[in-house]
Short mmCIF file of C-alpha atoms (C1' of nucleotides) in Angstrom, two decimals:
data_model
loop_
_atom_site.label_atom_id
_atom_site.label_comp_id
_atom_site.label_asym_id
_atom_site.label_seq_id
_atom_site.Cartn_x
_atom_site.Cartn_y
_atom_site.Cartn_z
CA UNK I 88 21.10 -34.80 5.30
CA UNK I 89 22.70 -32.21 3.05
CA UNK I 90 20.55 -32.83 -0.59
CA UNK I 91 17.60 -32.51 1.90
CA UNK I 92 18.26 -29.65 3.30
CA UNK I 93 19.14 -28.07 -0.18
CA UNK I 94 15.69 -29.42 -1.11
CA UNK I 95 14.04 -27.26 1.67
CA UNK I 96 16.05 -24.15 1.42
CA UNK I 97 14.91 -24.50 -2.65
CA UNK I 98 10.93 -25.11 -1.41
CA UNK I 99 11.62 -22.06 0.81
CA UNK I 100 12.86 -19.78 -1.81
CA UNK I 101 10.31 -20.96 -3.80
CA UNK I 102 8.03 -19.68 -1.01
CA UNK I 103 9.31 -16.28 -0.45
CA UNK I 104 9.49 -15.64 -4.53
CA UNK I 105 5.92 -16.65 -4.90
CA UNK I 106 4.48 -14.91 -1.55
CA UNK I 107 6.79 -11.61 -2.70
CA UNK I 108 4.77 -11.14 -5.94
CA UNK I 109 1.16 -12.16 -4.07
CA UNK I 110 2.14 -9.49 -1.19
CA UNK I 111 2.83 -6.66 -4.00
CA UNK I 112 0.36 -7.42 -6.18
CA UNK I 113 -2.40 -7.76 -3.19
CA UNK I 114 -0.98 -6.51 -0.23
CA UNK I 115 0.15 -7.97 2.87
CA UNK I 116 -3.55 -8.70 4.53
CA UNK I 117 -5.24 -9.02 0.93
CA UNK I 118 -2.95 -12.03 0.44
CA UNK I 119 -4.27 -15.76 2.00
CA UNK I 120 -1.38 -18.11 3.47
CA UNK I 121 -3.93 -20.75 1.20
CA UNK I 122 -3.29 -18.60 -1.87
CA UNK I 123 0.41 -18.86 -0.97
CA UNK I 124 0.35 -22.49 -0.93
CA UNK I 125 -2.24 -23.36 -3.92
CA UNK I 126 0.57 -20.76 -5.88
CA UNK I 127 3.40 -22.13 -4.88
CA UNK I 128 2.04 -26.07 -5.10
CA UNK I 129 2.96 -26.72 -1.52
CA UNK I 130 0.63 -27.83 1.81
CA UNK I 131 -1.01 -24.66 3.51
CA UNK I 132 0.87 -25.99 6.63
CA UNK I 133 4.44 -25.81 5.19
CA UNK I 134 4.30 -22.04 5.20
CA UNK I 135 3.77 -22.20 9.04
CA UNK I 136 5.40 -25.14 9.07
CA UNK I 137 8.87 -23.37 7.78
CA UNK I 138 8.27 -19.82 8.53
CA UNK I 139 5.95 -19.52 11.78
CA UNK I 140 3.86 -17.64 10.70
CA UNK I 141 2.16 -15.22 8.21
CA UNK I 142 4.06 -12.18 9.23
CA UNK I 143 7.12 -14.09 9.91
CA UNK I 144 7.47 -15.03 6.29
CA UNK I 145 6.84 -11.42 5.70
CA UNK I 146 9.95 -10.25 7.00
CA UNK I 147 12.18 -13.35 6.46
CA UNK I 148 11.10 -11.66 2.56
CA UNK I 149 12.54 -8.00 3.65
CA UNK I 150 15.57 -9.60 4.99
CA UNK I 151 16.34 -12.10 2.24
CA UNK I 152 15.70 -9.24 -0.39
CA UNK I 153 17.01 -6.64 1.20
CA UNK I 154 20.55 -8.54 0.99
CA UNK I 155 20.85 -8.96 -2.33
CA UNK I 156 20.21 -5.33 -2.79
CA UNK I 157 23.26 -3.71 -1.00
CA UNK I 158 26.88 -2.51 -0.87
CA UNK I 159 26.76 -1.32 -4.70
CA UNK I 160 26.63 2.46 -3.49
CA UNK I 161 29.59 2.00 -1.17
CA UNK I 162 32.00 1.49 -4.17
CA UNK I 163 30.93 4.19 -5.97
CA UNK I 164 31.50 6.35 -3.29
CA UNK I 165 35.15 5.22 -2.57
CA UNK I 166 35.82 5.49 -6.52
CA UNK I 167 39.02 7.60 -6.44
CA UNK I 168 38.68 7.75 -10.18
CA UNK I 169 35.55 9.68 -10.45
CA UNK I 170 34.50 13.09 -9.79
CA UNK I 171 31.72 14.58 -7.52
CA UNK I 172 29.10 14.31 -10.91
CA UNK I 173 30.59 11.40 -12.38
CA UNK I 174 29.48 9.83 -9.03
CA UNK I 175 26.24 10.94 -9.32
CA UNK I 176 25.97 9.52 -12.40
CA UNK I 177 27.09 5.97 -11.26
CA UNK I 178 24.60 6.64 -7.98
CA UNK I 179 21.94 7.62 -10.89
CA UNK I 180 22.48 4.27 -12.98
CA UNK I 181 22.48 2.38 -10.10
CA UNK I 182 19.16 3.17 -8.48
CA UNK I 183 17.43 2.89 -11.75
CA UNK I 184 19.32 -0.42 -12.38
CA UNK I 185 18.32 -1.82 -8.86
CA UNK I 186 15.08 -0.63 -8.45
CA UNK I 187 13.35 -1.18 -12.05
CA UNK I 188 15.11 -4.68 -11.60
CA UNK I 189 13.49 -5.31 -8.35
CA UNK I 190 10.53 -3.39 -8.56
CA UNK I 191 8.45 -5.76 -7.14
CA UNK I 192 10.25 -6.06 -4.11
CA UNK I 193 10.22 -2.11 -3.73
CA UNK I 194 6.30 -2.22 -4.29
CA UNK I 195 6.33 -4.12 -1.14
CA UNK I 196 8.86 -1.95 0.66
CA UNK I 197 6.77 1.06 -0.03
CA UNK I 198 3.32 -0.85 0.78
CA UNK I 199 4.95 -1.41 4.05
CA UNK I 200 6.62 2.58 5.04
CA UNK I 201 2.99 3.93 3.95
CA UNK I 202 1.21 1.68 6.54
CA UNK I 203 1.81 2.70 10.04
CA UNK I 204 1.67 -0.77 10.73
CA UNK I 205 4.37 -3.62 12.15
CA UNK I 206 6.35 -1.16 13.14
CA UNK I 207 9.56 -3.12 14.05
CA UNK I 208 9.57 -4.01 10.38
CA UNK I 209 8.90 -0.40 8.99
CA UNK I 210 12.28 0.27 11.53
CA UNK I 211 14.25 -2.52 10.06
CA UNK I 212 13.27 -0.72 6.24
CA UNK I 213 14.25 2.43 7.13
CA UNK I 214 17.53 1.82 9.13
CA UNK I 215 18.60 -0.73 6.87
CA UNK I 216 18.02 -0.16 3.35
CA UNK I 217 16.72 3.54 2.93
CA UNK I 218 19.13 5.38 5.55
CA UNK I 219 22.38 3.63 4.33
CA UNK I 220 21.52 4.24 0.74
CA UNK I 221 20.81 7.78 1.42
CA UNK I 222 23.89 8.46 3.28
CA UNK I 223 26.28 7.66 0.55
CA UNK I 224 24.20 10.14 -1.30
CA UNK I 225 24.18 12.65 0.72
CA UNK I 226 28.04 12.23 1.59
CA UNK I 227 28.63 12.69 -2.51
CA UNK I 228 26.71 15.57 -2.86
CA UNK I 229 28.00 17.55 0.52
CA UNK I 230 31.76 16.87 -0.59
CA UNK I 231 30.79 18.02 -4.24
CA UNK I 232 29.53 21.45 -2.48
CA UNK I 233 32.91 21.49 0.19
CA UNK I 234 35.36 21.14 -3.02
CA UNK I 235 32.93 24.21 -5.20
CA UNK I 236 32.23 21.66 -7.77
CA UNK I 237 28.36 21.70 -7.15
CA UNK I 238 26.02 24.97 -5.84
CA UNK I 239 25.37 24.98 -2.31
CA UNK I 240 22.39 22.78 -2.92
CA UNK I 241 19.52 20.85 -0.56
CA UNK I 242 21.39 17.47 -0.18
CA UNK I 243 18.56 15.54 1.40
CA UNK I 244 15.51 16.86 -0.70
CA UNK I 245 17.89 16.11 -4.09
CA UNK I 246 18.06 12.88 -2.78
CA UNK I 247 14.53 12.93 -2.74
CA UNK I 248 14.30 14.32 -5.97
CA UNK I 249 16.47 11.67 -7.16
CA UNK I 250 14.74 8.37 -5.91
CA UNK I 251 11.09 9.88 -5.88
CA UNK I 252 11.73 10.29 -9.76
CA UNK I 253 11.99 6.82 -10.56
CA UNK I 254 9.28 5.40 -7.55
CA UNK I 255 6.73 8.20 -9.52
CA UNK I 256 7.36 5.95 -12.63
CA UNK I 257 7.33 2.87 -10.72
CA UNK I 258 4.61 3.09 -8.82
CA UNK I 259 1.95 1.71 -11.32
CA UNK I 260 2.04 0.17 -14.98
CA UNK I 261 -1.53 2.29 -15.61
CA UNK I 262 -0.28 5.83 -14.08
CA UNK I 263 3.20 5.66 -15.89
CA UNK I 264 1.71 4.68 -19.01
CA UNK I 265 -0.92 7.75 -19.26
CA UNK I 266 1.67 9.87 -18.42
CA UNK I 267 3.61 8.95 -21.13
CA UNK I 268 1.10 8.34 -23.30
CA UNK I 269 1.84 4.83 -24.27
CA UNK I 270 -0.84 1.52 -24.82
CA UNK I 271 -2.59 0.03 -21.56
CA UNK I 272 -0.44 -3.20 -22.44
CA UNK I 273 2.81 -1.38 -23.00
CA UNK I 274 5.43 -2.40 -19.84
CA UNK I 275 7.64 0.38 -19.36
CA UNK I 276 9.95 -1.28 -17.03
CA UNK I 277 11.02 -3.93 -19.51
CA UNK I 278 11.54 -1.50 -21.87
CA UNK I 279 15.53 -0.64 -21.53
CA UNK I 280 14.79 2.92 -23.65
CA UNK I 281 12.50 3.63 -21.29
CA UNK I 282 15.04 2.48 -18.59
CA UNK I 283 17.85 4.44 -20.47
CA UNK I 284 15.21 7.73 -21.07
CA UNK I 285 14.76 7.85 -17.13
CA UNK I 286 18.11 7.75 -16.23
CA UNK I 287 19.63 9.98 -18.77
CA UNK I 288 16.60 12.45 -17.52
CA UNK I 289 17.70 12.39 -14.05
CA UNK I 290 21.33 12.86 -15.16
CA UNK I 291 20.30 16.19 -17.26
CA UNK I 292 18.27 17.30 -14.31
CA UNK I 293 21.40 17.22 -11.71
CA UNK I 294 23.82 18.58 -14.04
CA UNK I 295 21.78 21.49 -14.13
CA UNK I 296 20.86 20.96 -10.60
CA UNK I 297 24.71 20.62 -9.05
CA UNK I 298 27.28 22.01 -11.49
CA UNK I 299 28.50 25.43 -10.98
CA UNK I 300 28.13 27.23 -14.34
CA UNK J 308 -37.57 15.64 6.10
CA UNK J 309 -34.85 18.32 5.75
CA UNK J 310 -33.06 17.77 8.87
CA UNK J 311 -32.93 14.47 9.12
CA UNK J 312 -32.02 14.09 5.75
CA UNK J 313 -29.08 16.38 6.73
CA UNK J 314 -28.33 14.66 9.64
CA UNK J 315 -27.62 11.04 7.61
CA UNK J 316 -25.85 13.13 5.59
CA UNK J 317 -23.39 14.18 8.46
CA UNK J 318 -23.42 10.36 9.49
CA UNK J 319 -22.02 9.39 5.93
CA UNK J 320 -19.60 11.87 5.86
CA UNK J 321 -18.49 10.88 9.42
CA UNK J 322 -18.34 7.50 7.97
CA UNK J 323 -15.96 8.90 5.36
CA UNK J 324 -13.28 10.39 7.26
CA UNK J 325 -13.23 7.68 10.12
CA UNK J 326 -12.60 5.30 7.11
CA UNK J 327 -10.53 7.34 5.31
CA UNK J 328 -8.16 7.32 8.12
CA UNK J 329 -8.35 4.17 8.98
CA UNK J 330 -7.91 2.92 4.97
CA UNK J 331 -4.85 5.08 4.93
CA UNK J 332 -2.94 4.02 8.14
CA UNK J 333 -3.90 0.14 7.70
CA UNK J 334 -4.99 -0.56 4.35
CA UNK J 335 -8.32 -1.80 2.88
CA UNK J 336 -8.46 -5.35 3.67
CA UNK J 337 -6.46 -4.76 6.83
CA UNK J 338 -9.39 -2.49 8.21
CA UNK J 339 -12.74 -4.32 9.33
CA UNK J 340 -16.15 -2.81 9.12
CA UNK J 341 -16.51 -3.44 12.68
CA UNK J 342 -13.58 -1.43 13.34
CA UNK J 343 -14.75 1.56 11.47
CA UNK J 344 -18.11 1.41 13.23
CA UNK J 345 -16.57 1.53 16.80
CA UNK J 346 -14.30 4.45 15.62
CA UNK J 347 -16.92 6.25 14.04
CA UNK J 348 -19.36 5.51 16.90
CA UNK J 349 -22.34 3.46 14.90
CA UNK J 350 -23.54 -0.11 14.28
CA UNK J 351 -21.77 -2.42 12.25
CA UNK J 352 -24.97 -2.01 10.03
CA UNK J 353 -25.25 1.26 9.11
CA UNK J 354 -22.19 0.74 6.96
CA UNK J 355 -23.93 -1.48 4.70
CA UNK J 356 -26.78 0.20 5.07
CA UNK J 357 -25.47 3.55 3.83
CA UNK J 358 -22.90 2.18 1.57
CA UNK J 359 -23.51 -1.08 0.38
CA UNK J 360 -20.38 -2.75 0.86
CA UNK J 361 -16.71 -2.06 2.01
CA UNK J 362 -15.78 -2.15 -1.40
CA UNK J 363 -18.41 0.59 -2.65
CA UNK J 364 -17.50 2.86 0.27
CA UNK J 365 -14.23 2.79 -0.43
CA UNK J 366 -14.88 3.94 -3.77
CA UNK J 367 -17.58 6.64 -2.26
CA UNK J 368 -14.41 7.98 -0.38
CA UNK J 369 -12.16 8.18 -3.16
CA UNK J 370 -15.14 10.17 -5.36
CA UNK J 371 -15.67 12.18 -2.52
CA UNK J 372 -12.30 13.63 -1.84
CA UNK J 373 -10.90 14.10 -5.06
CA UNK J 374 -13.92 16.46 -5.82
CA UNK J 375 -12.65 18.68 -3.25
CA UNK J 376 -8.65 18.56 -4.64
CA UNK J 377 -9.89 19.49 -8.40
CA UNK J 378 -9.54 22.70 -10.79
CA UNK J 379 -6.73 24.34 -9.16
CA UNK J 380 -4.56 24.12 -11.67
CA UNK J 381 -6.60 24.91 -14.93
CA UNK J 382 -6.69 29.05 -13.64
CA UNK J 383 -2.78 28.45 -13.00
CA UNK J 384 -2.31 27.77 -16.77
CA UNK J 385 -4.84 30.14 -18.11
CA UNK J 386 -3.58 32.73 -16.08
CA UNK J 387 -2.55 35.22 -18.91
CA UNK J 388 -0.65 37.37 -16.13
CA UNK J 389 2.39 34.85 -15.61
CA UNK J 390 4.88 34.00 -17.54
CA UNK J 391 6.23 30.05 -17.83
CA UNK J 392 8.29 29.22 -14.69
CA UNK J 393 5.94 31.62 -12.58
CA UNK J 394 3.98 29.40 -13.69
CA UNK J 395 5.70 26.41 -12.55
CA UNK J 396 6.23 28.09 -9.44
CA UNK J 397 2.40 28.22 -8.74
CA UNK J 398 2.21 24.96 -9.59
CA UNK J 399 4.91 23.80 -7.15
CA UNK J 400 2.73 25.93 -4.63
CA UNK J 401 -0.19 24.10 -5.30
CA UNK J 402 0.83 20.74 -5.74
CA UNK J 403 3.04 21.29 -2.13
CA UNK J 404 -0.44 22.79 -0.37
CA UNK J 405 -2.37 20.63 -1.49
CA UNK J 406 -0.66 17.18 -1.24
CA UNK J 407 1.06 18.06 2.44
CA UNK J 408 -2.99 18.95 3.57
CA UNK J 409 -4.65 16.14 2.10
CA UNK J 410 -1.92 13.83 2.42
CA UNK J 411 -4.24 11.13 4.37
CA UNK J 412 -6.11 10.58 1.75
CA UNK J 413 -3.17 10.90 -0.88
CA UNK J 414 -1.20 8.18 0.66
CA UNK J 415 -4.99 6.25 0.23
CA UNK J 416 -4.86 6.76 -3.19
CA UNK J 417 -1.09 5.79 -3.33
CA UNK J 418 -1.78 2.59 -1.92
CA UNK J 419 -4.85 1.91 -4.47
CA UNK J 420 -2.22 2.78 -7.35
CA UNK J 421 0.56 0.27 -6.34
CA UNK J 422 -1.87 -2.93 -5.82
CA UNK J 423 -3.37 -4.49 -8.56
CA UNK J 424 -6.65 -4.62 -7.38
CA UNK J 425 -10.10 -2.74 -7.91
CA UNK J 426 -9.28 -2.37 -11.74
CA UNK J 427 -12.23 -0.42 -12.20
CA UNK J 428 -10.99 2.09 -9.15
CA UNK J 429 -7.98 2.45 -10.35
CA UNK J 430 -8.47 3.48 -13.43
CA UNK J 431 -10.86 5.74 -11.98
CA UNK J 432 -7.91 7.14 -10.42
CA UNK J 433 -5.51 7.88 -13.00
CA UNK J 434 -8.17 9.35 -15.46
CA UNK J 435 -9.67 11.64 -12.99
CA UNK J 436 -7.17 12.70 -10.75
CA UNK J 437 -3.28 12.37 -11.87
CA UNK J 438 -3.89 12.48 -15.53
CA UNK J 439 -6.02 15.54 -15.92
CA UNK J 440 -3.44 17.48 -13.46
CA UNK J 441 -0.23 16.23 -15.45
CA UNK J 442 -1.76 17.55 -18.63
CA UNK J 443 -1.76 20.47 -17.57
CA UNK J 444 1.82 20.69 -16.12
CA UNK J 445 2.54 19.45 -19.17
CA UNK J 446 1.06 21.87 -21.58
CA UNK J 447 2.91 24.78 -19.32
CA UNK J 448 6.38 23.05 -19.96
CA UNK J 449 5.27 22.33 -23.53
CA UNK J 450 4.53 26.34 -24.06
CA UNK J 451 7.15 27.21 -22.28
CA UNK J 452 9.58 25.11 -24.26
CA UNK J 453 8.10 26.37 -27.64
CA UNK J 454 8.45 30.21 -26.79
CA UNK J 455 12.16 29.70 -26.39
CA UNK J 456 11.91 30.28 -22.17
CA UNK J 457 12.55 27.17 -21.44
CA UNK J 458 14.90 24.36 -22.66
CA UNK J 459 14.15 21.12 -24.01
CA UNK J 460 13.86 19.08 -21.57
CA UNK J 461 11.46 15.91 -21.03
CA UNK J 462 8.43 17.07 -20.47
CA UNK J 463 6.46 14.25 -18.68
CA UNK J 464 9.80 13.10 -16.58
CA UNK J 465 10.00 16.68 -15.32
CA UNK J 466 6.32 16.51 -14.39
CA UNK J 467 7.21 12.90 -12.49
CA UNK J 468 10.34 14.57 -10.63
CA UNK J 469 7.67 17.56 -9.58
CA UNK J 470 5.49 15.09 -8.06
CA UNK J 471 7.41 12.22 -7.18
CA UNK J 472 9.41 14.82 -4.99
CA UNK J 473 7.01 15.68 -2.74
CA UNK J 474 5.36 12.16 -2.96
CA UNK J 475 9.05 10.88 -1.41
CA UNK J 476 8.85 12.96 1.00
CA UNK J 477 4.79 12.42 2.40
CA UNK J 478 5.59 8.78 2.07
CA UNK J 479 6.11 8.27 5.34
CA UNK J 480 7.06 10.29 8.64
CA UNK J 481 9.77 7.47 9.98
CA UNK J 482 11.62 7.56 6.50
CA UNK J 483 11.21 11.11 6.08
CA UNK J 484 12.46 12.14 9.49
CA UNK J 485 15.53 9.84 9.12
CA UNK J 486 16.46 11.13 5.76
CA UNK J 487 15.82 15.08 7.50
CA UNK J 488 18.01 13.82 10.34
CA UNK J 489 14.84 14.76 12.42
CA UNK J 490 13.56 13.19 15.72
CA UNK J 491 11.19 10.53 15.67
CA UNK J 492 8.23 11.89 17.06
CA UNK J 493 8.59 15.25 14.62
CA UNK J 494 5.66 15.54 12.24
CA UNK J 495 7.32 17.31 9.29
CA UNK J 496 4.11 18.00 7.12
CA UNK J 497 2.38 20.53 9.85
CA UNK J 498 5.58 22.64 10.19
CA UNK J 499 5.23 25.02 7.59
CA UNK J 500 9.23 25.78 7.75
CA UNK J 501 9.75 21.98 6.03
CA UNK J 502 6.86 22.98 3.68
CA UNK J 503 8.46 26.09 2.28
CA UNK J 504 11.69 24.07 2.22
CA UNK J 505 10.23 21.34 0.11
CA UNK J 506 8.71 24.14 -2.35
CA UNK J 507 11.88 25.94 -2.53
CA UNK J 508 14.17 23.25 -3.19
CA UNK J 509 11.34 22.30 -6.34
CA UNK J 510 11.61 25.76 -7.13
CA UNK J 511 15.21 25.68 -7.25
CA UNK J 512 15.51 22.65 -9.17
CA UNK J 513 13.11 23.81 -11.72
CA UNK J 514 14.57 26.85 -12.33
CA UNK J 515 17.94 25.33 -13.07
CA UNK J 516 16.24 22.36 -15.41
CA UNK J 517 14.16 24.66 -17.41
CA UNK J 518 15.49 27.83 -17.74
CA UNK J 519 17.65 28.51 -20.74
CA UNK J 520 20.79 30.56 -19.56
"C1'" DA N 709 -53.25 10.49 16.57
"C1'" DA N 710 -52.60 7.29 12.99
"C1'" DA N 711 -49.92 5.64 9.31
"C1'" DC N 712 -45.94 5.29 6.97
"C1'" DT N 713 -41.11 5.64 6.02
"C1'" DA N 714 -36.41 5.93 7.32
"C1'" DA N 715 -32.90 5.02 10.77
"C1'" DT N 716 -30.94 2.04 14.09
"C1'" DT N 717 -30.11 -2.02 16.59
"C1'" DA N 718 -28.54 -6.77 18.29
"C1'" DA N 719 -28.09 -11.07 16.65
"C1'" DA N 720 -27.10 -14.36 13.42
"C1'" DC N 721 -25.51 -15.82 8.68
"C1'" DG N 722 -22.17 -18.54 6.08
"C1'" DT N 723 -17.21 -17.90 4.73
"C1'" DT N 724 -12.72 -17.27 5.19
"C1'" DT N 725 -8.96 -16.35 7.98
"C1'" DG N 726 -4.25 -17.86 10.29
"C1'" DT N 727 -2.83 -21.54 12.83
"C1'" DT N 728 -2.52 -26.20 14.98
"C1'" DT N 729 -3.01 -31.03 15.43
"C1'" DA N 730 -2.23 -35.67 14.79
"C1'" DA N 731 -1.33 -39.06 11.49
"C1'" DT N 732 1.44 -40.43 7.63
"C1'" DT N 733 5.18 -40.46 4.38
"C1'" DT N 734 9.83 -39.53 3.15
"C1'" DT N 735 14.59 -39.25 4.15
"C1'" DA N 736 19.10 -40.09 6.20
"C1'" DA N 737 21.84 -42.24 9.64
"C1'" DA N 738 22.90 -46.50 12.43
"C1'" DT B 70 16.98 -53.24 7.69
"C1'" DT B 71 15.91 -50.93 11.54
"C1'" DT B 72 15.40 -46.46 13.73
"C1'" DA B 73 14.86 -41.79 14.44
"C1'" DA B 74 14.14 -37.36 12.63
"C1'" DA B 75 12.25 -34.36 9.22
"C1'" DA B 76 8.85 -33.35 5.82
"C1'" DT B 77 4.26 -33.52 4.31
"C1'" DT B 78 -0.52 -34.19 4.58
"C1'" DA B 79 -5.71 -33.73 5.44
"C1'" DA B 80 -8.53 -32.29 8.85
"C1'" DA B 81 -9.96 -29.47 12.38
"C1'" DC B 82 -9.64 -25.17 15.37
"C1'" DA B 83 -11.41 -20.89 17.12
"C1'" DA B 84 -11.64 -16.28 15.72
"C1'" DA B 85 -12.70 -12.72 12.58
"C1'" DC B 86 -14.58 -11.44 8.41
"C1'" DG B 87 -18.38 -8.90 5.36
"C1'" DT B 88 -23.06 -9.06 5.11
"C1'" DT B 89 -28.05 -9.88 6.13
"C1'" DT B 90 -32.02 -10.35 8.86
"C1'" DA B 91 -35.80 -9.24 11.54
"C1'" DA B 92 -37.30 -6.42 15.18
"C1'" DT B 93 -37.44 -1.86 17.18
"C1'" DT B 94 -37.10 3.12 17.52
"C1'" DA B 95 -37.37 7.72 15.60
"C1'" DG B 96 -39.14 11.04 12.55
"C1'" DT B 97 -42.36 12.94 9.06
"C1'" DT B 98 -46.60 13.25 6.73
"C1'" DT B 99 -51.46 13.00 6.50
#
DNA sequence: AAACTAATTAAACGTTTGTTTAATTTTAAA
DNA sequence: TTTAAAATTAAACAAACGTTTAATTAGTTT
């Protein structure tokens, strides 16, 4: 029983990998539970089959994403060896790590919070990966301003400022490349100057942002 | 002829901003034609009849709307009057008024950007909307920068924390609120209180990334 | 008032959708 | 090797989809 079951958690993997790009790429309802299975070489009944159903799948891909994606910040924050900006730094590298890594995944997550639809799953987004996240954030910044090493900034609109930054380059190959001015064919998100040009950006902008000069 | 010319006229705009809703809140392919005729209160027909397809009114809605967000910003940079960062400051003004009003139709056009679909619309898109506007930005920062008042800083990632900003923040009312620590049932983008506050954090954060002190 | 065009309708078109069924094959345990 | 469960399949399901048709109503022009 047990190489079996390894075989179907594999064919399920396979699944969710192959139905996360379709869903980003198309969208949730532009995407065909046939077009899953033709893609991913398996029976159109096997997604039902192992999932349930169509929406089903769709959040058993939130939830198995959505775990490999967490508890980085929390160490950061605990770092006794860093200060209030070094932190931010760390938080900085870290978001553009995670998300250029796992864009596609965030294309999906962001699909899903601008549709005011399944709401139960937009809920599950928000409590679970967004809020946590931004709490660390927030909790780094507000002790920075307590102990007078950063202005008496907005905490949760920096935080915006922060992770809107890098979803403003992230949300299209065709918008990011215009605005930079590179080729139509040019991928900006394999690029690790580009990577290292966004993130060394951000870090200029909340020096001057934070630090008390 | 005259009136009842003016009259189908009033029909296909009625057309427009029933769909344009509807587009925004549940996406293209997850909104039927028969949907947006009972909203909008006509036959299934007319749709095709005035529009051709789904496909070609969606694209009538996005030419539509972005005629009426256009040429804002092109007296904001010839403006001989202000100075650089009063000039990004009317820019954060703008790009705040404008993209909290119209952000139904922004979070449209978000969607349209993030799915690789409609080639042809997206493109559409980025050279007629977002690229025309971040030239401009662009130019300001790029004067500014070159007359010594501000500092050199990265010109098209400034432009993408301007935007991206505000675009974190319309993305949706359930992450925004959380973030805010509002209720859920708050609508932050008709209180003009959170719109200020968004424009003067920008303000803020401008101020300290491009000013030389 | 007649003639013509545009607007509107209900009904039907052929596809495609997500899902289910029932039969078959594969797999692991007895 | 038999037996029972799990995996896989092709086929079928009703419902919903975008679109078209053909008939009717409304409006304008002559």
């Amino acid at each position: 029983m047990r190489p079996e079951l390894q075989k179907m958690k594999d064919k399920k993997q396979h699944i969710i990998e192959t139905t996360l790009h379709l869903f980003a790429e198309k969208g949730f309802e532009g995407t065909s539970i046939r077009e899953i299975a033709e893609k991913a070489c398996v029976n159109v009944a096997m997604v039902n089959y192992y999932f349930g159903s169509k929406e089903k799948l769709f959040e058993k891909i939130i939830e198995y994403k959505s775990f490999t994606t967490r508890g980085i910040l929390d160490e950061i924050l605990n770092n006794q060896s860093l200060n209030a900006i070094q932190k931010i730094e760390e938080i900085i590298d870290t978001y553009v790590q995670k998300l250029f890594t796992h864009r596609t995944f965030h294309r999906l997550v962001h699909q899903e919070l601008i549709l005011n639809q399944r709401e139960a799953l937009q809920d599950s987004i928000v409590n679970n990966m967004i809020y946590p996240n931004s709490l660390i954030v927030k909790t780094v910044i507000e002790r920075g301003i307590k102990s007078g090493e950063f202005k008496k900034v907005d905490p949760e609109l920096t935080i915006a400022s922060i992770v809107g930054t890098i979803n403003q380059v992230l949300l299209s190959k065709k918008s990011c490349n215009k605005l930079m001015n590179k080729a139509d064919d040019y991928i900006p998100y394999d690029d690790n100057k580009f990577k290292k040009r966004v993130s060394t950006h951000l870090k200029n902008l909340m020096h001057d942002h934070l630090l008390n000069k």
